[in-house]
Short mmCIF file of C-alpha atoms in Angstrom, two decimals:
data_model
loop_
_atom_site.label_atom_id
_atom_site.label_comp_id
_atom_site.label_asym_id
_atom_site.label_seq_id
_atom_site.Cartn_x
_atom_site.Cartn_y
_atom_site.Cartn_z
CA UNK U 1 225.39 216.69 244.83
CA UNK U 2 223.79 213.22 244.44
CA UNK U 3 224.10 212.13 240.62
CA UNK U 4 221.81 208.91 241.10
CA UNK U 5 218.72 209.72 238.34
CA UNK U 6 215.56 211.03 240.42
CA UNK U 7 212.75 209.04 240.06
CA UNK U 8 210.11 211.78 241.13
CA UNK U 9 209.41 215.52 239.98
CA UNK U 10 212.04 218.32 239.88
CA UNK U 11 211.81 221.72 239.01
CA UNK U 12 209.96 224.55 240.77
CA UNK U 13 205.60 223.62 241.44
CA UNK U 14 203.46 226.15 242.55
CA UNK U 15 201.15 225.49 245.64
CA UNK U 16 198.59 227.34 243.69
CA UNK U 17 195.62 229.32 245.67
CA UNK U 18 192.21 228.76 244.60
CA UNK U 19 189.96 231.55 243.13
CA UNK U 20 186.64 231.92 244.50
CA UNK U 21 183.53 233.07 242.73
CA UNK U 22 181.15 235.11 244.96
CA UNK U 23 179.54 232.00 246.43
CA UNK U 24 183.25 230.85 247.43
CA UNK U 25 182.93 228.04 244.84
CA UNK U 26 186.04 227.35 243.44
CA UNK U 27 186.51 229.64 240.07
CA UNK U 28 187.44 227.47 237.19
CA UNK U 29 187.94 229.82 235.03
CA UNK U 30 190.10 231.95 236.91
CA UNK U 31 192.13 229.02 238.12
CA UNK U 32 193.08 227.52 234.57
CA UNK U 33 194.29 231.26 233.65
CA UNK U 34 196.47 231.50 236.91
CA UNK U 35 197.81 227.96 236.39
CA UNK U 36 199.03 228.78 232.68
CA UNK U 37 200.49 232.34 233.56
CA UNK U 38 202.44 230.22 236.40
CA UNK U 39 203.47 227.88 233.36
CA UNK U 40 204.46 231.32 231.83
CA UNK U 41 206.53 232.61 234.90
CA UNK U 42 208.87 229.35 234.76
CA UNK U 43 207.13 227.08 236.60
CA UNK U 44 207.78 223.31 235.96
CA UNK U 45 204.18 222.48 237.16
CA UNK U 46 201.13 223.24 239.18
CA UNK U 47 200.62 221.54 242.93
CA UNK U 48 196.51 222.65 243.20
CA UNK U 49 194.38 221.66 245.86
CA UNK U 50 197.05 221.58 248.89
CA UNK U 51 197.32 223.72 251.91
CA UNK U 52 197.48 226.86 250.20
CA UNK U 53 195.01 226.13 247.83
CA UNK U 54 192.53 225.65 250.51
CA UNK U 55 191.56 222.05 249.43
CA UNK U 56 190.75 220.94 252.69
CA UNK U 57 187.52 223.43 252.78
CA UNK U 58 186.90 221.50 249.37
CA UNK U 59 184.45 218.56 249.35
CA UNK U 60 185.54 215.49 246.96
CA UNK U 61 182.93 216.33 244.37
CA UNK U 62 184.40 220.31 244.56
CA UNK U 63 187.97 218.75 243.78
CA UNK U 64 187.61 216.64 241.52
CA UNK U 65 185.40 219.11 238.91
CA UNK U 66 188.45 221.84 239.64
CA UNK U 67 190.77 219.48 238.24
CA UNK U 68 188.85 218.41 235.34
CA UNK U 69 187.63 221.65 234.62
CA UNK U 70 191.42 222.65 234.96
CA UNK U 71 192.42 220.00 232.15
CA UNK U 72 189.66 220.87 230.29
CA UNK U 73 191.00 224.24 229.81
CA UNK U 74 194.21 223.26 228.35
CA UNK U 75 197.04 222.67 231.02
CA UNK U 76 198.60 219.67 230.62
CA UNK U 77 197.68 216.95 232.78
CA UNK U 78 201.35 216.12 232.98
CA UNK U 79 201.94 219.89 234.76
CA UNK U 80 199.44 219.08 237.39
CA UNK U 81 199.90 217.78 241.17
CA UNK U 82 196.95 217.54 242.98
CA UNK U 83 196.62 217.06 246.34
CA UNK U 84 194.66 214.08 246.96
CA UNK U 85 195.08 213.05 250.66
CA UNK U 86 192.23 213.57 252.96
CA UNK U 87 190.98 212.14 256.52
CA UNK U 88 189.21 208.98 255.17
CA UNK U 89 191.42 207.01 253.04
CA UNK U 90 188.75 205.81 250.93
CA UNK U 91 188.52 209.16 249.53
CA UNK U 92 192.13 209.20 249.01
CA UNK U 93 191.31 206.24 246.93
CA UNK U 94 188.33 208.49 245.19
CA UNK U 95 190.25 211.38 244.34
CA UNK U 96 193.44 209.97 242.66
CA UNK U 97 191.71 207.44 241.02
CA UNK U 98 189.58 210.45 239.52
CA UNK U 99 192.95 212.19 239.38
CA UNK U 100 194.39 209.53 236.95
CA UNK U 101 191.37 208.89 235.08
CA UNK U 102 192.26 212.80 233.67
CA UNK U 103 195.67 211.99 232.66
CA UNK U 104 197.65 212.86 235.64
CA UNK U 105 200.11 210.81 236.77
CA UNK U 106 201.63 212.20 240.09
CA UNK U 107 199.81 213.37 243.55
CA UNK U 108 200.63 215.10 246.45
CA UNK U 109 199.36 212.64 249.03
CA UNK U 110 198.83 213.49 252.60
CA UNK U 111 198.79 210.80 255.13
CA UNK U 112 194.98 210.28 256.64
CA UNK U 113 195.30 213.30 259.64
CA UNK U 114 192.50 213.54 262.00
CA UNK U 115 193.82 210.60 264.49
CA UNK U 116 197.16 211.99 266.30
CA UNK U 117 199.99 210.16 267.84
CA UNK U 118 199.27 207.30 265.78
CA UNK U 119 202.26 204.94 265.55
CA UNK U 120 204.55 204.59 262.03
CA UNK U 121 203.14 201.38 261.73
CA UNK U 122 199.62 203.28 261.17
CA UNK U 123 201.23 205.97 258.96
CA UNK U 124 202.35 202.68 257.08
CA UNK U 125 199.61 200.72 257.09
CA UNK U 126 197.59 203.80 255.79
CA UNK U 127 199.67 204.64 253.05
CA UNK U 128 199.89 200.86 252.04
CA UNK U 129 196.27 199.81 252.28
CA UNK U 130 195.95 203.34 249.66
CA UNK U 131 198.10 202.41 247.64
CA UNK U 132 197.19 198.44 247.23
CA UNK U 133 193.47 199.64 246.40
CA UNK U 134 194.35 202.12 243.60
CA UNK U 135 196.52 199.58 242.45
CA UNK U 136 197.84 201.68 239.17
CA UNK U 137 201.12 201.06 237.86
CA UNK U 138 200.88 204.65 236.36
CA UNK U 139 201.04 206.37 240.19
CA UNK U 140 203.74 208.45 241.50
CA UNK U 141 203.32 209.67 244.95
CA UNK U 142 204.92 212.90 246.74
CA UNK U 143 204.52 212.42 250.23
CA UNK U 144 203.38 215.42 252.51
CA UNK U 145 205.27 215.65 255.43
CA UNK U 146 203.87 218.80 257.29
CA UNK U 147 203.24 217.96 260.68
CA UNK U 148 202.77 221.58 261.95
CA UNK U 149 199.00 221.05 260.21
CA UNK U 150 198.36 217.21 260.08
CA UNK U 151 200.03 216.80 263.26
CA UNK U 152 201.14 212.95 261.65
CA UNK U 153 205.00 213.82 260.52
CA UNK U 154 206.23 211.00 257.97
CA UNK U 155 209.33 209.95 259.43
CA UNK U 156 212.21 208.43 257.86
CA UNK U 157 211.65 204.55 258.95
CA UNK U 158 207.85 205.03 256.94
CA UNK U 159 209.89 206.23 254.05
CA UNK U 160 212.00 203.44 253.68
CA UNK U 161 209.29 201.10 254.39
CA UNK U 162 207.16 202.72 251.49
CA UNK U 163 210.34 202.63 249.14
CA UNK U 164 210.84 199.33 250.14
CA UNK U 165 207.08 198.16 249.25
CA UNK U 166 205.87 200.76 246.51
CA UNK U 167 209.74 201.56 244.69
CA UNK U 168 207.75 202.56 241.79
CA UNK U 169 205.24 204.33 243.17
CA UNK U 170 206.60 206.38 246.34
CA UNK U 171 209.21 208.52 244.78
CA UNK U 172 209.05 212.16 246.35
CA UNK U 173 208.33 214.06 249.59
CA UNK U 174 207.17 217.39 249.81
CA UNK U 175 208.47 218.63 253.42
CA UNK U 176 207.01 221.72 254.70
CA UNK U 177 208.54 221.05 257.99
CA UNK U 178 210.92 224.38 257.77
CA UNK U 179 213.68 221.78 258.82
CA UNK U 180 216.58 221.88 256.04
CA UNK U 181 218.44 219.28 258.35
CA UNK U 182 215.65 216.85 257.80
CA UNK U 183 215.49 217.32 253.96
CA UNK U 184 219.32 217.50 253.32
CA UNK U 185 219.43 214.01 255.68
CA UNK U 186 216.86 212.44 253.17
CA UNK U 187 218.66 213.29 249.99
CA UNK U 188 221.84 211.67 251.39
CA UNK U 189 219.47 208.50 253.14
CA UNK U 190 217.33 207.76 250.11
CA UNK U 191 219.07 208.15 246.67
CA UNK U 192 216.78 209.16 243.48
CA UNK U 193 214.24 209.97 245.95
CA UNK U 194 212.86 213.45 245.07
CA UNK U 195 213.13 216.06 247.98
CA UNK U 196 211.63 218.95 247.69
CA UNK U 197 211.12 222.12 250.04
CA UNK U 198 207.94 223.11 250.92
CA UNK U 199 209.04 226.78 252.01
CA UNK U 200 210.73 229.35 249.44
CA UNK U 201 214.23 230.03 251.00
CA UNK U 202 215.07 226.70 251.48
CA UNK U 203 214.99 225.93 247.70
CA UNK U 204 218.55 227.33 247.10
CA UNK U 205 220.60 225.56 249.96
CA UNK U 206 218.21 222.18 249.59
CA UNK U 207 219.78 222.83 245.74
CA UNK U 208 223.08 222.73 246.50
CA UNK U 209 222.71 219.64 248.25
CA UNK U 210 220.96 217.46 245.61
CA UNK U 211 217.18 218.58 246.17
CA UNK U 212 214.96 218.22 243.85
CA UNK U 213 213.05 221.60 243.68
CA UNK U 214 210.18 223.20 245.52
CA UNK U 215 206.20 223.19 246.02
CA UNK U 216 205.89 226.37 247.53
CA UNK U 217 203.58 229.13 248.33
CA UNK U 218 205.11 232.39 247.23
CA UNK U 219 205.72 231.00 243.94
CA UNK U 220 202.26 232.58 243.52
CA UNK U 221 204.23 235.76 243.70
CA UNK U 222 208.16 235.20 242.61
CA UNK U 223 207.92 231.74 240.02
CA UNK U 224 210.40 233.80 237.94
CA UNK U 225 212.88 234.34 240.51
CA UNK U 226 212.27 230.61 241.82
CA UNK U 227 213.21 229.26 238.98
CA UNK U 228 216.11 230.64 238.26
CA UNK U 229 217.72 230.24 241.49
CA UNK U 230 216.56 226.45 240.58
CA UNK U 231 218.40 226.81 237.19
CA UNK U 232 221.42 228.31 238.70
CA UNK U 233 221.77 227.49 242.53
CA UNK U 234 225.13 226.08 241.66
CA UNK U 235 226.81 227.93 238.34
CA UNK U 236 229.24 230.04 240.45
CA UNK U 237 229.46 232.72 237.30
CA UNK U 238 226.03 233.43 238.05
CA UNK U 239 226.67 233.69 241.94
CA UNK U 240 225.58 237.48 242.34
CA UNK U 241 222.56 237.01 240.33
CA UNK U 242 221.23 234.42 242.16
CA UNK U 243 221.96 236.30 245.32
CA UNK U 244 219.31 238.95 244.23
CA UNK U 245 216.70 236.59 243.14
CA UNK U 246 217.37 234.77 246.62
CA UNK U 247 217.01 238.11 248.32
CA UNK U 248 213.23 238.68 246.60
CA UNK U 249 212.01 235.44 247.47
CA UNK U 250 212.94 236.12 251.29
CA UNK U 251 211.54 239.63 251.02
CA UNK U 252 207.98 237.95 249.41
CA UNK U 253 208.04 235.15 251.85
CA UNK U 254 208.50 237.36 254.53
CA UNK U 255 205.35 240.10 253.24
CA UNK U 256 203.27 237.33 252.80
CA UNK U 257 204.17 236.27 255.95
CA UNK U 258 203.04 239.19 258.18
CA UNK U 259 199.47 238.91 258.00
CA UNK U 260 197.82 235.28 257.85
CA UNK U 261 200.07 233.69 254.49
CA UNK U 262 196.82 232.37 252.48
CA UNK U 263 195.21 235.96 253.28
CA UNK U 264 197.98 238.13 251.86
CA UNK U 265 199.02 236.10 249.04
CA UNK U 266 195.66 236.52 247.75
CA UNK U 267 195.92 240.11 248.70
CA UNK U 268 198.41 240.74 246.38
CA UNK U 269 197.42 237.97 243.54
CA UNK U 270 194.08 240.84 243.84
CA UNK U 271 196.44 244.11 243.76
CA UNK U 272 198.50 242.19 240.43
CA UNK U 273 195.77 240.69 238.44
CA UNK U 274 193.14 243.83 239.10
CA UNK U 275 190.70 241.45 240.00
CA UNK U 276 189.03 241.84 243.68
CA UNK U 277 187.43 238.50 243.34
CA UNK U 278 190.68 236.89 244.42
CA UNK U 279 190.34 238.24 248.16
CA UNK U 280 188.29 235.68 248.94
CA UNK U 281 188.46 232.86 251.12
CA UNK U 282 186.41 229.81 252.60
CA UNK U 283 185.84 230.00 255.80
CA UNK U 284 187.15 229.28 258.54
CA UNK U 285 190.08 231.57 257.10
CA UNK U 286 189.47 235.00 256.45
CA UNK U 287 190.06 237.87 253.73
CA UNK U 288 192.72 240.73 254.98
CA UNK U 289 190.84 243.98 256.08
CA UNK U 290 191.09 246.91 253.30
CA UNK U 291 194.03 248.64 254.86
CA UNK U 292 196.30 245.50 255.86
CA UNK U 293 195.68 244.33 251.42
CA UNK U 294 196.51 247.91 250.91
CA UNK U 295 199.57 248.11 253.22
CA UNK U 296 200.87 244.98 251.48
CA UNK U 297 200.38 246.70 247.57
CA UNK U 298 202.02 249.63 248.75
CA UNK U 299 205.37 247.89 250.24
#
């Protein structure tokens, strides 16, 4: 394991869905309540308004009053990671300006998406021309690298480039690639740069190799169990135990990942909290049918 001092985030952060009220607003209310009982289940901190959380069927006005609203309501600004990348970087700009105008420090920033095959000197100049207009000495970025949506990966030579411009303010990726050989070769490439895995099992072999943690979707489901295979990934006394947490993460992941993910993990945030409300979904995605959300609360 790397011992250089990481200059981003570590722990386990939740990519935390977003509650709708009947008119598929975003519920406050029922957001700042699943944040804190996250907080409760072990998690170091809150990633709202990314892929799971639906933020890209959010306007910038919709965002910003979740995350205020969020504050408002007594979670730490320090716990939160909003996603603030969107299509137009001048609404990058918008959002994490607003973002650190509420206290928070750190972002989940997604390189500007619509436009594909666009060179690494784009991705760069993107990132750059965001960063040089927000022009905050507070900022931490966490890259998103998850081509399989954007379709624009973030490839190693923009990393370095970034690090090499912005060493203060770059210091994380969040890569929801599903390729461990990609974040274990960025650990070793880029020391005190903070890695983390953007799907559940690959927290505990990401661990052993100097990761930083996780922003991940079934932490919705299994924070506990996340963050003690965090805690423990490499205390060989605890070996067994971390076995059988690593065994319930795979066994959520893999529920959550039979029917459409953002679907089912809301099916069963509805079949723990009692609350129906939490079926919802913006379109274009769509709710699970009565008997697939009741499949999933049975198994």
């Amino acid at each position: 394991m790397t011992t250089t001092a990481l200059r981003g985030p570590s722990g386990v952060f939740s990519a935390a869905l977003t509650p709708l009220d009947a008119d598929l607003s975003p519920d406050h209310a029922a957001f700042a309540a699943h944040a804190k009982w996250l907080l409760a289940e072990g998690c170091d901190g809150i990633a709202l308004l990314g892929t799971t959380g639906e933020a890209n069927s959010f306007s910038v006005a919709e965002r910003q009053a979740l995350l205020e609203a969020t504050v408002a309501a007594g979670v730490a600004p320090e716990k939160l990671l909003p996603g603030t990348g969107v299509a137009a970087f001048t609404e990058t700009v918008a959002l994490t300006k607003h973002a650190l105008s509420c206290g928070v420090t750190t972002v989940v920033m997604l390189p500007p998406f619509y436009y594909k095959g666009v060179s690494d000197d784009g991705v760069f100049a993107a990132y750059s021309e965001i960063l040089q207009r927000i022009g905050d000495s507070r900022l931490r970025v966490v890259l998103y690298h998850i081509p399989q949506m954007s379709a624009v990966p973030i490839s190693h030579a923009v990393i370095e480039r970034l690090l090499a411009a912005f060493p203060e303010t770059v210091v994380g990726i969040k890569d929801s690639s599903g390729e461990l050989a990609n974040m274990e070769a960025m650990v070793a490439k880029f020391p005190g740069f903070s890695v983390l895995a953007g799907a559940d099992p690959l927290l505990l072999p990401l661990r052993r190799k100097g990761g930083a943690g996780c922003i991940t979707a079934t932490s919705n489901l299994v924070a506990r169990d996340l963050a003690f295979v965090y805690a423990h990934a490499n205390d060989a006394a605890k070996a067994a135990e971390v076995d059988a947490a690593q065994a319930r993460i795979v066994a959520a992941r893999n529920k959550a990942s039979k029917y459409p993910q953002m679907a089912s993990l809301k099916a069963m945030t509805a079949h723990r909290t009692g609350d129906a409300g939490w079926m919802r979904l913006r379109p274009p995605l769509l709710p699970l049918t009565e008997a697939q959300a009741s499949e999933l609360a049975q198994a």
